[in-house]
Amino acid sequence: MPIELKFSYRKRGDGINRWVFWTQHNGDELNQVKSLFPVLRGYEFEPWKQPPVEMQGDSTQPDTNGDSQLNRLTIKNLVELLDVQGTCLIQFWAPIRINSGKTFLTTADQPFAFNGKIHEGLWAYRRVSLLTIASVDSTEIDETKRVHVHGRPARVFRSGMPEFSPHVRYYYMDEYPLRNFAMCLGVGSYWTLPVFESSGDRCIGVLEYAFEANVGLDLYSTLDRLINNHRILKTMGLALIPSWLACSQEIQEVWEQELAKVKEALEVTCKTHRLLFAQTWISVLDSSRTQMLITSPPTKYWSEEITSLEFLAVSDLHHVRIGQGLVGKVLSSKGSCFCRDITQLSIDFYPFVPIARCAGFTACFAIFVRLNSACHMVLEFFLPNDETLDRNPQFLEQAISHNSRATSELFP
């Protein structure tokens, strides 16, 4: 039986149309979803609460049991006020908990919006999303084991990190089970963003943007809008950007001279070996005193061969935990690491997989650097696909490491 929806419409100051829809009675859609999934039958829904860290298996989340469920009016205001360009669907995945102890994400009973115009394919995608639940519960992550959570929202909720892809085609089916269906419905660019409490430390839901395929997006402009949206959420007691990502500017000011030397070393090394791209990851502590890595925007290098710069911008919005991806492994080992094809890594282990496929990156080399006893970093290099790499990748690794040491006094 169809669920009756209420809606509002307004034309934004920039002339863009925005429609917001919501159910008349809270629980209508959720009860319908409950009837479709055997795993939910016979159980009662409980207010979702953030589980302790040891239960989550995620060291980035503080130990707290506070009730973090958002009310529907807050979500309605959120999807109505968000600053975004292009025709897209905006929807919110909220956590629900059944009394068996399992946690799922659902869009049921959550207000959603269409930006630009009401797109038939995106409306169909919303209906499919409504009939989907995302299991949050999973096991430990490593590069050889894939976490069987149900799709993107659960990954983003667990990790507290966004996912961006210029087009859904850059996902593999096991990473995004709805990929082919989404492409048939005209979905192109796809973004999933964690929503935090105002402190920026606790993820309490996930925002999903599904864009019309034939809309070309200026990523840098869109990221500027993301910063603006973060300011909007702050007025609502929420946040889009984790607190520790704000450390980057402070670190750059403190280590300005050292980072200038690092940038010089990156440029010399990349030009000598014709590398595609290189960037610096700086070690910081999050609110729970857990070590992680964030990028330093001024210390990046890219060659003229790079036509897609999305990877550069997206990496600025990510953090990497110890043991995650090549740079996380290098931070843990205080050594170096090489991977011939990063696009074949698990997306749970390496969240940049879709954007790396778009950029055409494959071979990657990372090396640990110690500025001093207080500041550590990891240099990440993306290598060209040529005969030198195919013939002797170890030789190229050694040459990059040697050249970096020769042009910088920062290495131990």
Coordinates of N, CA, C and O in Angstrom, one line a residue, residues 1 34 38 41-42 85 95 97 125 127 131 149 163 180 184 187 212 221 246 264 275-276 297 353 370 376 391 400:
M1 N 0.8 -1.2 0.0 CA 0.0 0.0 0.0 C 0.9 1.3 0.0 O 1.8 1.4 0.8
K34 N 10.0 -3.3 7.8 CA 10.1 -4.4 8.8 C 9.4 -5.7 8.2 O 9.8 -6.8 8.4
P38 N 13.0 -10.7 6.9 CA 12.8 -11.7 7.9 C 13.7 -11.4 9.2 O 13.3 -11.7 10.3
R41 N 11.7 -9.2 11.5 CA 10.4 -9.7 12.0 C 10.5 -10.2 13.4 O 11.4 -10.9 13.7
G42 N 9.5 -9.9 14.2 CA 9.5 -10.5 15.5 C 10.3 -9.7 16.5 O 10.4 -10.0 17.7
Q85 N 25.2 21.6 -5.9 CA 24.9 22.0 -7.3 C 24.5 20.8 -8.1 O 24.8 19.6 -7.8
P95 N 20.5 5.3 11.8 CA 20.7 4.0 12.5 C 19.4 3.6 13.3 O 18.8 4.4 13.9
R97 N 18.1 0.2 15.8 CA 18.6 -1.0 16.6 C 17.4 -1.9 17.0 O 16.4 -1.4 17.5
Y125 N 15.4 5.4 -7.7 CA 16.6 5.0 -6.9 C 16.2 5.2 -5.4 O 16.6 4.4 -4.5
R127 N 13.2 4.8 -4.2 CA 12.3 3.7 -3.8 C 13.1 2.5 -3.5 O 12.8 1.7 -2.5
L131 N 13.8 0.3 0.3 CA 13.6 -1.1 0.5 C 14.9 -1.8 0.8 O 15.0 -3.0 0.6
V149 N 29.4 -5.8 5.0 CA 28.3 -4.9 5.4 C 27.6 -4.6 4.1 O 28.2 -4.7 3.0
E163 N 32.8 8.8 1.2 CA 33.1 8.1 -0.1 C 32.7 9.0 -1.2 O 31.6 9.5 -1.2
N180 N 24.8 -1.4 -11.1 CA 24.2 -1.6 -12.4 C 22.8 -1.0 -12.5 O 22.4 -0.3 -13.4
C184 N 21.5 2.2 -14.7 CA 20.3 2.2 -15.6 C 19.3 3.3 -15.2 O 18.6 3.7 -16.1
V187 N 22.0 7.4 -12.6 CA 22.8 7.9 -11.5 C 24.3 8.0 -12.0 O 24.8 7.1 -12.6
E212 N 22.5 13.2 -11.1 CA 22.1 12.8 -12.4 C 23.4 12.6 -13.3 O 24.3 13.4 -13.2
S221 N 34.5 23.2 -6.7 CA 33.4 24.0 -6.3 C 32.5 23.3 -5.4 O 32.0 23.8 -4.4
A246 N 40.6 19.4 11.1 CA 40.9 20.8 11.3 C 42.3 21.0 11.8 O 42.8 22.2 11.8
E264 N 59.9 20.3 -1.6 CA 61.0 20.3 -2.5 C 61.5 18.9 -2.8 O 61.8 18.5 -4.0
L275 N 57.2 10.5 -11.9 CA 56.0 9.9 -11.2 C 54.8 10.8 -11.4 O 54.9 11.9 -11.8
L276 N 53.6 10.1 -11.3 CA 52.4 10.8 -11.6 C 51.9 11.8 -10.5 O 51.4 12.9 -10.8
P297 N 47.8 19.7 2.2 CA 47.5 20.2 0.9 C 48.7 20.9 0.2 O 49.0 20.7 -1.0
V353 N 39.7 3.6 -3.4 CA 39.7 2.8 -4.6 C 38.9 3.4 -5.8 O 39.4 3.4 -6.9
R370 N 60.4 10.8 9.6 CA 60.4 11.4 10.9 C 61.0 12.8 10.9 O 62.2 13.0 10.7
H376 N 55.6 13.0 12.8 CA 55.9 11.9 11.8 C 55.0 12.1 10.6 O 54.0 12.7 10.7
R391 N 59.6 -4.3 -15.4 CA 60.8 -5.1 -15.4 C 61.4 -5.3 -14.0 O 61.8 -6.4 -13.6
I400 N 63.6 5.7 -5.8 CA 62.8 6.7 -5.2 C 63.2 7.0 -3.8 O 63.3 8.2 -3.4

